[in-house]
Amino acid sequence: MIGALAPHAGFMFSGEVAGAIYSRIIFPETFVILGPNHTGAGDPCAIMTKGRWQTPLGEVEIDSDLASKILANSKSLKEDERAHSYEHSIEVQLPFLQYLETRIVANKEGTRINANKFKFVPICLSHLDLEICRDIGKAIAKAIKEGQKKVVIVASSDLTHYEPQEEANRK
């Protein structure tokens, strides 16, 4: 699997679907996680290239090397921590990955340890047009190819908040 679409609603609403998606992934070295910017804070095309994000299950490190290459390859992306500060769409993906990676290590080695060796690249987006989407997509593809790492791209989405379930299921 090279990509996935995962929901980011509250765990009680979307956790079962997110868990099913992530349980099918063969873990790469890095996840590139794209999420919407619900707050509108910061740059509309924001990437973070350094740091760690804290979750209840521990810290997850940003893949600085890959993130820096993506940023260098894009005309649209800007280094911007503010866009990520109050945004949940990327953050809620990490505990699933942490839990499942730890479980995988436990099955393989016989003891449950907090493995969390994967890294991630957070990209927070809003108000995009086709040209910007192409630019960011090409920047990600080029950086992955240059780095020759195993990477899975995850798009975090609500899909819809506004349609009745029957209508959403039909579509």
mmCIF file with all atom_site columns, C-alpha atoms in Angstrom:
data_model
loop_
_atom_site.group_PDB
_atom_site.id
_atom_site.type_symbol
_atom_site.label_atom_id
_atom_site.label_alt_id
_atom_site.label_comp_id
_atom_site.label_asym_id
_atom_site.label_entity_id
_atom_site.label_seq_id
_atom_site.pdbx_PDB_ins_code
_atom_site.Cartn_x
_atom_site.Cartn_y
_atom_site.Cartn_z
_atom_site.occupancy
_atom_site.B_iso_or_equiv
_atom_site.pdbx_formal_charge
_atom_site.auth_seq_id
_atom_site.auth_comp_id
_atom_site.auth_asym_id
_atom_site.auth_atom_id
_atom_site.pdbx_PDB_model_num
ATOM 1   C CA . MET A 1 1   ? 0.000   0.000   0.000  1.00 0.00 ? 1   MET A CA 1
ATOM 2   C CA . ILE A 1 2   ? 1.367   3.416   -0.920 1.00 0.00 ? 2   ILE A CA 1
ATOM 3   C CA . GLY A 1 3   ? -1.567  5.521   0.222  1.00 0.00 ? 3   GLY A CA 1
ATOM 4   C CA . ALA A 1 4   ? -4.673  5.607   2.360  1.00 0.00 ? 4   ALA A CA 1
ATOM 5   C CA . LEU A 1 5   ? -7.632  7.848   3.112  1.00 0.00 ? 5   LEU A CA 1
ATOM 6   C CA . ALA A 1 6   ? -8.402  7.949   6.833  1.00 0.00 ? 6   ALA A CA 1
ATOM 7   C CA . PRO A 1 7   ? -11.099 9.803   8.782  1.00 0.00 ? 7   PRO A CA 1
ATOM 8   C CA . HIS A 1 8   ? -10.288 12.276  11.526 1.00 0.00 ? 8   HIS A CA 1
ATOM 9   C CA . ALA A 1 9   ? -13.518 12.689  13.460 1.00 0.00 ? 9   ALA A CA 1
ATOM 10  C CA . GLY A 1 10  ? -13.670 11.838  17.154 1.00 0.00 ? 10  GLY A CA 1
ATOM 11  C CA . PHE A 1 11  ? -12.486 8.304   17.855 1.00 0.00 ? 11  PHE A CA 1
ATOM 12  C CA . MET A 1 12  ? -15.993 7.207   18.899 1.00 0.00 ? 12  MET A CA 1
ATOM 13  C CA . PHE A 1 13  ? -17.262 8.193   15.436 1.00 0.00 ? 13  PHE A CA 1
ATOM 14  C CA . SER A 1 14  ? -14.365 7.223   13.164 1.00 0.00 ? 14  SER A CA 1
ATOM 15  C CA . GLY A 1 15  ? -12.055 5.037   15.229 1.00 0.00 ? 15  GLY A CA 1
ATOM 16  C CA . GLU A 1 16  ? -13.337 1.737   13.885 1.00 0.00 ? 16  GLU A CA 1
ATOM 17  C CA . VAL A 1 17  ? -12.789 2.813   10.279 1.00 0.00 ? 17  VAL A CA 1
ATOM 18  C CA . ALA A 1 18  ? -9.376  4.367   10.974 1.00 0.00 ? 18  ALA A CA 1
ATOM 19  C CA . GLY A 1 19  ? -8.272  1.253   12.868 1.00 0.00 ? 19  GLY A CA 1
ATOM 20  C CA . ALA A 1 20  ? -9.368  -0.992  9.997  1.00 0.00 ? 20  ALA A CA 1
ATOM 21  C CA . ILE A 1 21  ? -7.428  1.128   7.507  1.00 0.00 ? 21  ILE A CA 1
ATOM 22  C CA . TYR A 1 22  ? -4.225  1.295   9.528  1.00 0.00 ? 22  TYR A CA 1
ATOM 23  C CA . SER A 1 23  ? -4.282  -2.389  10.472 1.00 0.00 ? 23  SER A CA 1
ATOM 24  C CA . ARG A 1 24  ? -3.828  -3.216  6.772  1.00 0.00 ? 24  ARG A CA 1
ATOM 25  C CA . ILE A 1 25  ? -0.720  -1.092  6.284  1.00 0.00 ? 25  ILE A CA 1
ATOM 26  C CA . ILE A 1 26  ? 2.742   -2.599  6.133  1.00 0.00 ? 26  ILE A CA 1
ATOM 27  C CA . PHE A 1 27  ? 4.664   -0.091  8.174  1.00 0.00 ? 27  PHE A CA 1
ATOM 28  C CA . PRO A 1 28  ? 7.054   2.148   6.257  1.00 0.00 ? 28  PRO A CA 1
ATOM 29  C CA . GLU A 1 29  ? 9.880   4.275   7.598  1.00 0.00 ? 29  GLU A CA 1
ATOM 30  C CA . THR A 1 30  ? 7.774   7.415   7.190  1.00 0.00 ? 30  THR A CA 1
ATOM 31  C CA . PHE A 1 31  ? 4.160   8.496   6.806  1.00 0.00 ? 31  PHE A CA 1
ATOM 32  C CA . VAL A 1 32  ? 3.379   11.685  4.895  1.00 0.00 ? 32  VAL A CA 1
ATOM 33  C CA . ILE A 1 33  ? 0.082   12.823  6.399  1.00 0.00 ? 33  ILE A CA 1
ATOM 34  C CA . LEU A 1 34  ? -1.969  15.478  4.630  1.00 0.00 ? 34  LEU A CA 1
ATOM 35  C CA . GLY A 1 35  ? -4.831  17.040  6.543  1.00 0.00 ? 35  GLY A CA 1
ATOM 36  C CA . PRO A 1 36  ? -7.204  19.959  6.165  1.00 0.00 ? 36  PRO A CA 1
ATOM 37  C CA . ASN A 1 37  ? -6.749  23.162  8.113  1.00 0.00 ? 37  ASN A CA 1
ATOM 38  C CA . HIS A 1 38  ? -10.102 23.580  9.870  1.00 0.00 ? 38  HIS A CA 1
ATOM 39  C CA . THR A 1 39  ? -9.071  26.718  11.791 1.00 0.00 ? 39  THR A CA 1
ATOM 40  C CA . GLY A 1 40  ? -7.667  28.778  8.929  1.00 0.00 ? 40  GLY A CA 1
ATOM 41  C CA . ALA A 1 41  ? -4.699  29.738  11.116 1.00 0.00 ? 41  ALA A CA 1
ATOM 42  C CA . GLY A 1 42  ? -1.305  30.042  9.484  1.00 0.00 ? 42  GLY A CA 1
ATOM 43  C CA . ASP A 1 43  ? -0.349  29.472  5.880  1.00 0.00 ? 43  ASP A CA 1
ATOM 44  C CA . PRO A 1 44  ? -2.856  27.612  3.674  1.00 0.00 ? 44  PRO A CA 1
ATOM 45  C CA . CYS A 1 45  ? -0.086  25.214  2.527  1.00 0.00 ? 45  CYS A CA 1
ATOM 46  C CA . ALA A 1 46  ? 1.863   24.471  5.696  1.00 0.00 ? 46  ALA A CA 1
ATOM 47  C CA . ILE A 1 47  ? 4.541   21.883  6.396  1.00 0.00 ? 47  ILE A CA 1
ATOM 48  C CA . MET A 1 48  ? 6.642   21.287  9.502  1.00 0.00 ? 48  MET A CA 1
ATOM 49  C CA . THR A 1 49  ? 10.181  20.070  8.876  1.00 0.00 ? 49  THR A CA 1
ATOM 50  C CA . LYS A 1 50  ? 11.420  19.513  12.408 1.00 0.00 ? 50  LYS A CA 1
ATOM 51  C CA . GLY A 1 51  ? 10.290  18.566  15.871 1.00 0.00 ? 51  GLY A CA 1
ATOM 52  C CA . ARG A 1 52  ? 8.283   15.895  17.638 1.00 0.00 ? 52  ARG A CA 1
ATOM 53  C CA . TRP A 1 53  ? 4.576   15.629  18.294 1.00 0.00 ? 53  TRP A CA 1
ATOM 54  C CA . GLN A 1 54  ? 3.374   14.390  21.671 1.00 0.00 ? 54  GLN A CA 1
ATOM 55  C CA . THR A 1 55  ? 0.412   12.017  21.956 1.00 0.00 ? 55  THR A CA 1
ATOM 56  C CA . PRO A 1 56  ? -0.878  10.048  24.958 1.00 0.00 ? 56  PRO A CA 1
ATOM 57  C CA . LEU A 1 57  ? 1.237   7.133   23.640 1.00 0.00 ? 57  LEU A CA 1
ATOM 58  C CA . GLY A 1 58  ? 4.512   9.065   23.423 1.00 0.00 ? 58  GLY A CA 1
ATOM 59  C CA . GLU A 1 59  ? 6.373   11.228  20.956 1.00 0.00 ? 59  GLU A CA 1
ATOM 60  C CA . VAL A 1 60  ? 6.545   10.844  17.189 1.00 0.00 ? 60  VAL A CA 1
ATOM 61  C CA . GLU A 1 61  ? 9.423   12.463  15.341 1.00 0.00 ? 61  GLU A CA 1
ATOM 62  C CA . ILE A 1 62  ? 9.040   14.467  12.158 1.00 0.00 ? 62  ILE A CA 1
ATOM 63  C CA . ASP A 1 63  ? 11.165  13.101  9.313  1.00 0.00 ? 63  ASP A CA 1
ATOM 64  C CA . SER A 1 64  ? 13.224  16.276  8.869  1.00 0.00 ? 64  SER A CA 1
ATOM 65  C CA . ASP A 1 65  ? 15.124  14.973  5.862  1.00 0.00 ? 65  ASP A CA 1
ATOM 66  C CA . LEU A 1 66  ? 12.050  14.052  3.824  1.00 0.00 ? 66  LEU A CA 1
ATOM 67  C CA . ALA A 1 67  ? 10.052  17.104  4.965  1.00 0.00 ? 67  ALA A CA 1
ATOM 68  C CA . SER A 1 68  ? 12.891  19.449  3.981  1.00 0.00 ? 68  SER A CA 1
ATOM 69  C CA . LYS A 1 69  ? 13.099  17.848  0.536  1.00 0.00 ? 69  LYS A CA 1
ATOM 70  C CA . ILE A 1 70  ? 9.350   18.188  0.029  1.00 0.00 ? 70  ILE A CA 1
ATOM 71  C CA . LEU A 1 71  ? 9.520   21.853  1.056  1.00 0.00 ? 71  LEU A CA 1
ATOM 72  C CA . ALA A 1 72  ? 12.462  22.522  -1.275 1.00 0.00 ? 72  ALA A CA 1
ATOM 73  C CA . ASN A 1 73  ? 10.628  20.866  -4.192 1.00 0.00 ? 73  ASN A CA 1
ATOM 74  C CA . SER A 1 74  ? 7.409   22.890  -3.780 1.00 0.00 ? 74  SER A CA 1
ATOM 75  C CA . LYS A 1 75  ? 6.540   26.450  -4.761 1.00 0.00 ? 75  LYS A CA 1
ATOM 76  C CA . SER A 1 76  ? 3.366   26.311  -2.656 1.00 0.00 ? 76  SER A CA 1
ATOM 77  C CA . LEU A 1 77  ? 4.403   24.886  0.721  1.00 0.00 ? 77  LEU A CA 1
ATOM 78  C CA . LYS A 1 78  ? 5.673   27.095  3.535  1.00 0.00 ? 78  LYS A CA 1
ATOM 79  C CA . GLU A 1 79  ? 7.306   26.139  6.829  1.00 0.00 ? 79  GLU A CA 1
ATOM 80  C CA . ASP A 1 80  ? 4.570   27.036  9.314  1.00 0.00 ? 80  ASP A CA 1
ATOM 81  C CA . GLU A 1 81  ? 4.041   25.580  12.765 1.00 0.00 ? 81  GLU A CA 1
ATOM 82  C CA . ARG A 1 82  ? 1.076   27.877  13.480 1.00 0.00 ? 82  ARG A CA 1
ATOM 83  C CA . ALA A 1 83  ? -1.193  26.135  10.949 1.00 0.00 ? 83  ALA A CA 1
ATOM 84  C CA . HIS A 1 84  ? -0.682  22.877  12.871 1.00 0.00 ? 84  HIS A CA 1
ATOM 85  C CA . SER A 1 85  ? -1.017  24.305  16.398 1.00 0.00 ? 85  SER A CA 1
ATOM 86  C CA . TYR A 1 86  ? -4.777  23.929  16.890 1.00 0.00 ? 86  TYR A CA 1
ATOM 87  C CA . GLU A 1 87  ? -5.502  21.474  14.091 1.00 0.00 ? 87  GLU A CA 1
ATOM 88  C CA . HIS A 1 88  ? -6.518  17.882  14.902 1.00 0.00 ? 88  HIS A CA 1
ATOM 89  C CA . SER A 1 89  ? -6.749  16.236  11.464 1.00 0.00 ? 89  SER A CA 1
ATOM 90  C CA . ILE A 1 90  ? -3.151  14.989  11.420 1.00 0.00 ? 90  ILE A CA 1
ATOM 91  C CA . GLU A 1 91  ? -2.648  14.624  15.162 1.00 0.00 ? 91  GLU A CA 1
ATOM 92  C CA . VAL A 1 92  ? -5.469  12.075  15.580 1.00 0.00 ? 92  VAL A CA 1
ATOM 93  C CA . GLN A 1 93  ? -3.827  9.712   13.080 1.00 0.00 ? 93  GLN A CA 1
ATOM 94  C CA . LEU A 1 94  ? -0.692  9.230   15.180 1.00 0.00 ? 94  LEU A CA 1
ATOM 95  C CA . PRO A 1 95  ? -2.075  7.151   18.106 1.00 0.00 ? 95  PRO A CA 1
ATOM 96  C CA . PHE A 1 96  ? -3.384  4.526   15.662 1.00 0.00 ? 96  PHE A CA 1
ATOM 97  C CA . LEU A 1 97  ? 0.044   4.264   14.078 1.00 0.00 ? 97  LEU A CA 1
ATOM 98  C CA . GLN A 1 98  ? 1.809   4.177   17.441 1.00 0.00 ? 98  GLN A CA 1
ATOM 99  C CA . TYR A 1 99  ? -0.471  1.465   18.804 1.00 0.00 ? 99  TYR A CA 1
ATOM 100 C CA . LEU A 1 100 ? -0.352  -0.729  15.726 1.00 0.00 ? 100 LEU A CA 1
ATOM 101 C CA . GLU A 1 101 ? 3.408   -0.424  15.318 1.00 0.00 ? 101 GLU A CA 1
ATOM 102 C CA . THR A 1 102 ? 3.906   -1.345  18.983 1.00 0.00 ? 102 THR A CA 1
ATOM 103 C CA . ARG A 1 103 ? 1.565   -4.316  18.559 1.00 0.00 ? 103 ARG A CA 1
ATOM 104 C CA . ILE A 1 104 ? 3.502   -5.473  15.505 1.00 0.00 ? 104 ILE A CA 1
ATOM 105 C CA . VAL A 1 105 ? 6.793   -5.319  17.385 1.00 0.00 ? 105 VAL A CA 1
ATOM 106 C CA . ALA A 1 106 ? 5.217   -7.194  20.298 1.00 0.00 ? 106 ALA A CA 1
ATOM 107 C CA . ASN A 1 107 ? 4.055   -10.007 18.022 1.00 0.00 ? 107 ASN A CA 1
ATOM 108 C CA . LYS A 1 108 ? 7.428   -10.246 16.306 1.00 0.00 ? 108 LYS A CA 1
ATOM 109 C CA . GLU A 1 109 ? 9.705   -10.136 19.347 1.00 0.00 ? 109 GLU A CA 1
ATOM 110 C CA . GLY A 1 110 ? 7.445   -11.585 22.020 1.00 0.00 ? 110 GLY A CA 1
ATOM 111 C CA . THR A 1 111 ? 7.307   -8.556  24.310 1.00 0.00 ? 111 THR A CA 1
ATOM 112 C CA . ARG A 1 112 ? 5.255   -5.399  24.079 1.00 0.00 ? 112 ARG A CA 1
ATOM 113 C CA . ILE A 1 113 ? 7.517   -2.391  23.883 1.00 0.00 ? 113 ILE A CA 1
ATOM 114 C CA . ASN A 1 114 ? 6.934   1.196   22.845 1.00 0.00 ? 114 ASN A CA 1
ATOM 115 C CA . ALA A 1 115 ? 8.586   0.927   19.437 1.00 0.00 ? 115 ALA A CA 1
ATOM 116 C CA . ASN A 1 116 ? 7.448   4.089   17.626 1.00 0.00 ? 116 ASN A CA 1
ATOM 117 C CA . LYS A 1 117 ? 10.338  4.056   15.210 1.00 0.00 ? 117 LYS A CA 1
ATOM 118 C CA . PHE A 1 118 ? 8.326   5.437   12.308 1.00 0.00 ? 118 PHE A CA 1
ATOM 119 C CA . LYS A 1 119 ? 8.532   9.128   11.479 1.00 0.00 ? 119 LYS A CA 1
ATOM 120 C CA . PHE A 1 120 ? 6.037   11.385  9.789  1.00 0.00 ? 120 PHE A CA 1
ATOM 121 C CA . VAL A 1 121 ? 5.719   14.542  7.714  1.00 0.00 ? 121 VAL A CA 1
ATOM 122 C CA . PRO A 1 122 ? 2.723   16.754  8.581  1.00 0.00 ? 122 PRO A CA 1
ATOM 123 C CA . ILE A 1 123 ? 1.231   18.854  5.772  1.00 0.00 ? 123 ILE A CA 1
ATOM 124 C CA . CYS A 1 124 ? -1.780  21.020  6.650  1.00 0.00 ? 124 CYS A CA 1
ATOM 125 C CA . LEU A 1 125 ? -3.786  22.414  3.714  1.00 0.00 ? 125 LEU A CA 1
ATOM 126 C CA . SER A 1 126 ? -6.682  24.737  2.893  1.00 0.00 ? 126 SER A CA 1
ATOM 127 C CA . HIS A 1 127 ? -8.068  26.689  -0.072 1.00 0.00 ? 127 HIS A CA 1
ATOM 128 C CA . LEU A 1 128 ? -6.327  24.687  -2.778 1.00 0.00 ? 128 LEU A CA 1
ATOM 129 C CA . ASP A 1 129 ? -6.675  24.814  -6.516 1.00 0.00 ? 129 ASP A CA 1
ATOM 130 C CA . LEU A 1 130 ? -5.601  22.159  -9.007 1.00 0.00 ? 130 LEU A CA 1
ATOM 131 C CA . GLU A 1 131 ? -2.247  23.835  -9.704 1.00 0.00 ? 131 GLU A CA 1
ATOM 132 C CA . ILE A 1 132 ? -1.320  23.869  -6.006 1.00 0.00 ? 132 ILE A CA 1
ATOM 133 C CA . CYS A 1 133 ? -2.400  20.236  -5.624 1.00 0.00 ? 133 CYS A CA 1
ATOM 134 C CA . ARG A 1 134 ? -0.205  19.235  -8.555 1.00 0.00 ? 134 ARG A CA 1
ATOM 135 C CA . ASP A 1 135 ? 2.737   21.196  -7.167 1.00 0.00 ? 135 ASP A CA 1
ATOM 136 C CA . ILE A 1 136 ? 2.499   19.555  -3.751 1.00 0.00 ? 136 ILE A CA 1
ATOM 137 C CA . GLY A 1 137 ? 1.913   16.094  -5.227 1.00 0.00 ? 137 GLY A CA 1
ATOM 138 C CA . LYS A 1 138 ? 4.956   16.403  -7.475 1.00 0.00 ? 138 LYS A CA 1
ATOM 139 C CA . ALA A 1 139 ? 7.058   17.734  -4.586 1.00 0.00 ? 139 ALA A CA 1
ATOM 140 C CA . ILE A 1 140 ? 6.117   14.733  -2.436 1.00 0.00 ? 140 ILE A CA 1
ATOM 141 C CA . ALA A 1 141 ? 6.745   12.248  -5.263 1.00 0.00 ? 141 ALA A CA 1
ATOM 142 C CA . LYS A 1 142 ? 10.139  13.751  -6.119 1.00 0.00 ? 142 LYS A CA 1
ATOM 143 C CA . ALA A 1 143 ? 11.268  13.819  -2.475 1.00 0.00 ? 143 ALA A CA 1
ATOM 144 C CA . ILE A 1 144 ? 10.229  10.191  -1.944 1.00 0.00 ? 144 ILE A CA 1
ATOM 145 C CA . LYS A 1 145 ? 12.036  9.126   -5.110 1.00 0.00 ? 145 LYS A CA 1
ATOM 146 C CA . GLU A 1 146 ? 15.188  11.052  -4.145 1.00 0.00 ? 146 GLU A CA 1
ATOM 147 C CA . GLY A 1 147 ? 15.205  9.686   -0.602 1.00 0.00 ? 147 GLY A CA 1
ATOM 148 C CA . GLN A 1 148 ? 14.429  6.091   -1.529 1.00 0.00 ? 148 GLN A CA 1
ATOM 149 C CA . LYS A 1 149 ? 12.631  5.513   1.773  1.00 0.00 ? 149 LYS A CA 1
ATOM 150 C CA . LYS A 1 150 ? 9.569   3.378   2.245  1.00 0.00 ? 150 LYS A CA 1
ATOM 151 C CA . VAL A 1 151 ? 6.756   5.916   2.578  1.00 0.00 ? 151 VAL A CA 1
ATOM 152 C CA . VAL A 1 152 ? 2.981   5.701   2.891  1.00 0.00 ? 152 VAL A CA 1
ATOM 153 C CA . ILE A 1 153 ? 0.924   8.801   2.087  1.00 0.00 ? 153 ILE A CA 1
ATOM 154 C CA . VAL A 1 154 ? -2.201  9.309   4.201  1.00 0.00 ? 154 VAL A CA 1
ATOM 155 C CA . ALA A 1 155 ? -4.927  11.828  3.401  1.00 0.00 ? 155 ALA A CA 1
ATOM 156 C CA . SER A 1 156 ? -6.935  12.700  6.492  1.00 0.00 ? 156 SER A CA 1
ATOM 157 C CA . SER A 1 157 ? -10.523 13.670  5.670  1.00 0.00 ? 157 SER A CA 1
ATOM 158 C CA . ASP A 1 158 ? -13.961 14.214  7.175  1.00 0.00 ? 158 ASP A CA 1
ATOM 159 C CA . LEU A 1 159 ? -15.469 13.058  3.878  1.00 0.00 ? 159 LEU A CA 1
ATOM 160 C CA . THR A 1 160 ? -18.745 14.736  4.927  1.00 0.00 ? 160 THR A CA 1
ATOM 161 C CA . HIS A 1 161 ? -20.465 16.195  7.969  1.00 0.00 ? 161 HIS A CA 1
ATOM 162 C CA . TYR A 1 162 ? -23.564 17.371  6.190  1.00 0.00 ? 162 TYR A CA 1
ATOM 163 C CA . GLU A 1 163 ? -25.212 14.498  4.358  1.00 0.00 ? 163 GLU A CA 1
ATOM 164 C CA . PRO A 1 164 ? -27.539 11.941  5.883  1.00 0.00 ? 164 PRO A CA 1
ATOM 165 C CA . GLN A 1 165 ? -25.809 8.575   6.288  1.00 0.00 ? 165 GLN A CA 1
ATOM 166 C CA . GLU A 1 166 ? -28.049 6.905   3.702  1.00 0.00 ? 166 GLU A CA 1
ATOM 167 C CA . GLU A 1 167 ? -27.015 9.474   1.081  1.00 0.00 ? 167 GLU A CA 1
ATOM 168 C CA . ALA A 1 168 ? -23.316 9.187   1.952  1.00 0.00 ? 168 ALA A CA 1
ATOM 169 C CA . ASN A 1 169 ? -23.538 5.372   1.777  1.00 0.00 ? 169 ASN A CA 1
ATOM 170 C CA . ARG A 1 170 ? -25.207 5.584   -1.640 1.00 0.00 ? 170 ARG A CA 1
ATOM 171 C CA . LYS A 1 171 ? -22.374 7.722   -3.012 1.00 0.00 ? 171 LYS A CA 1
#
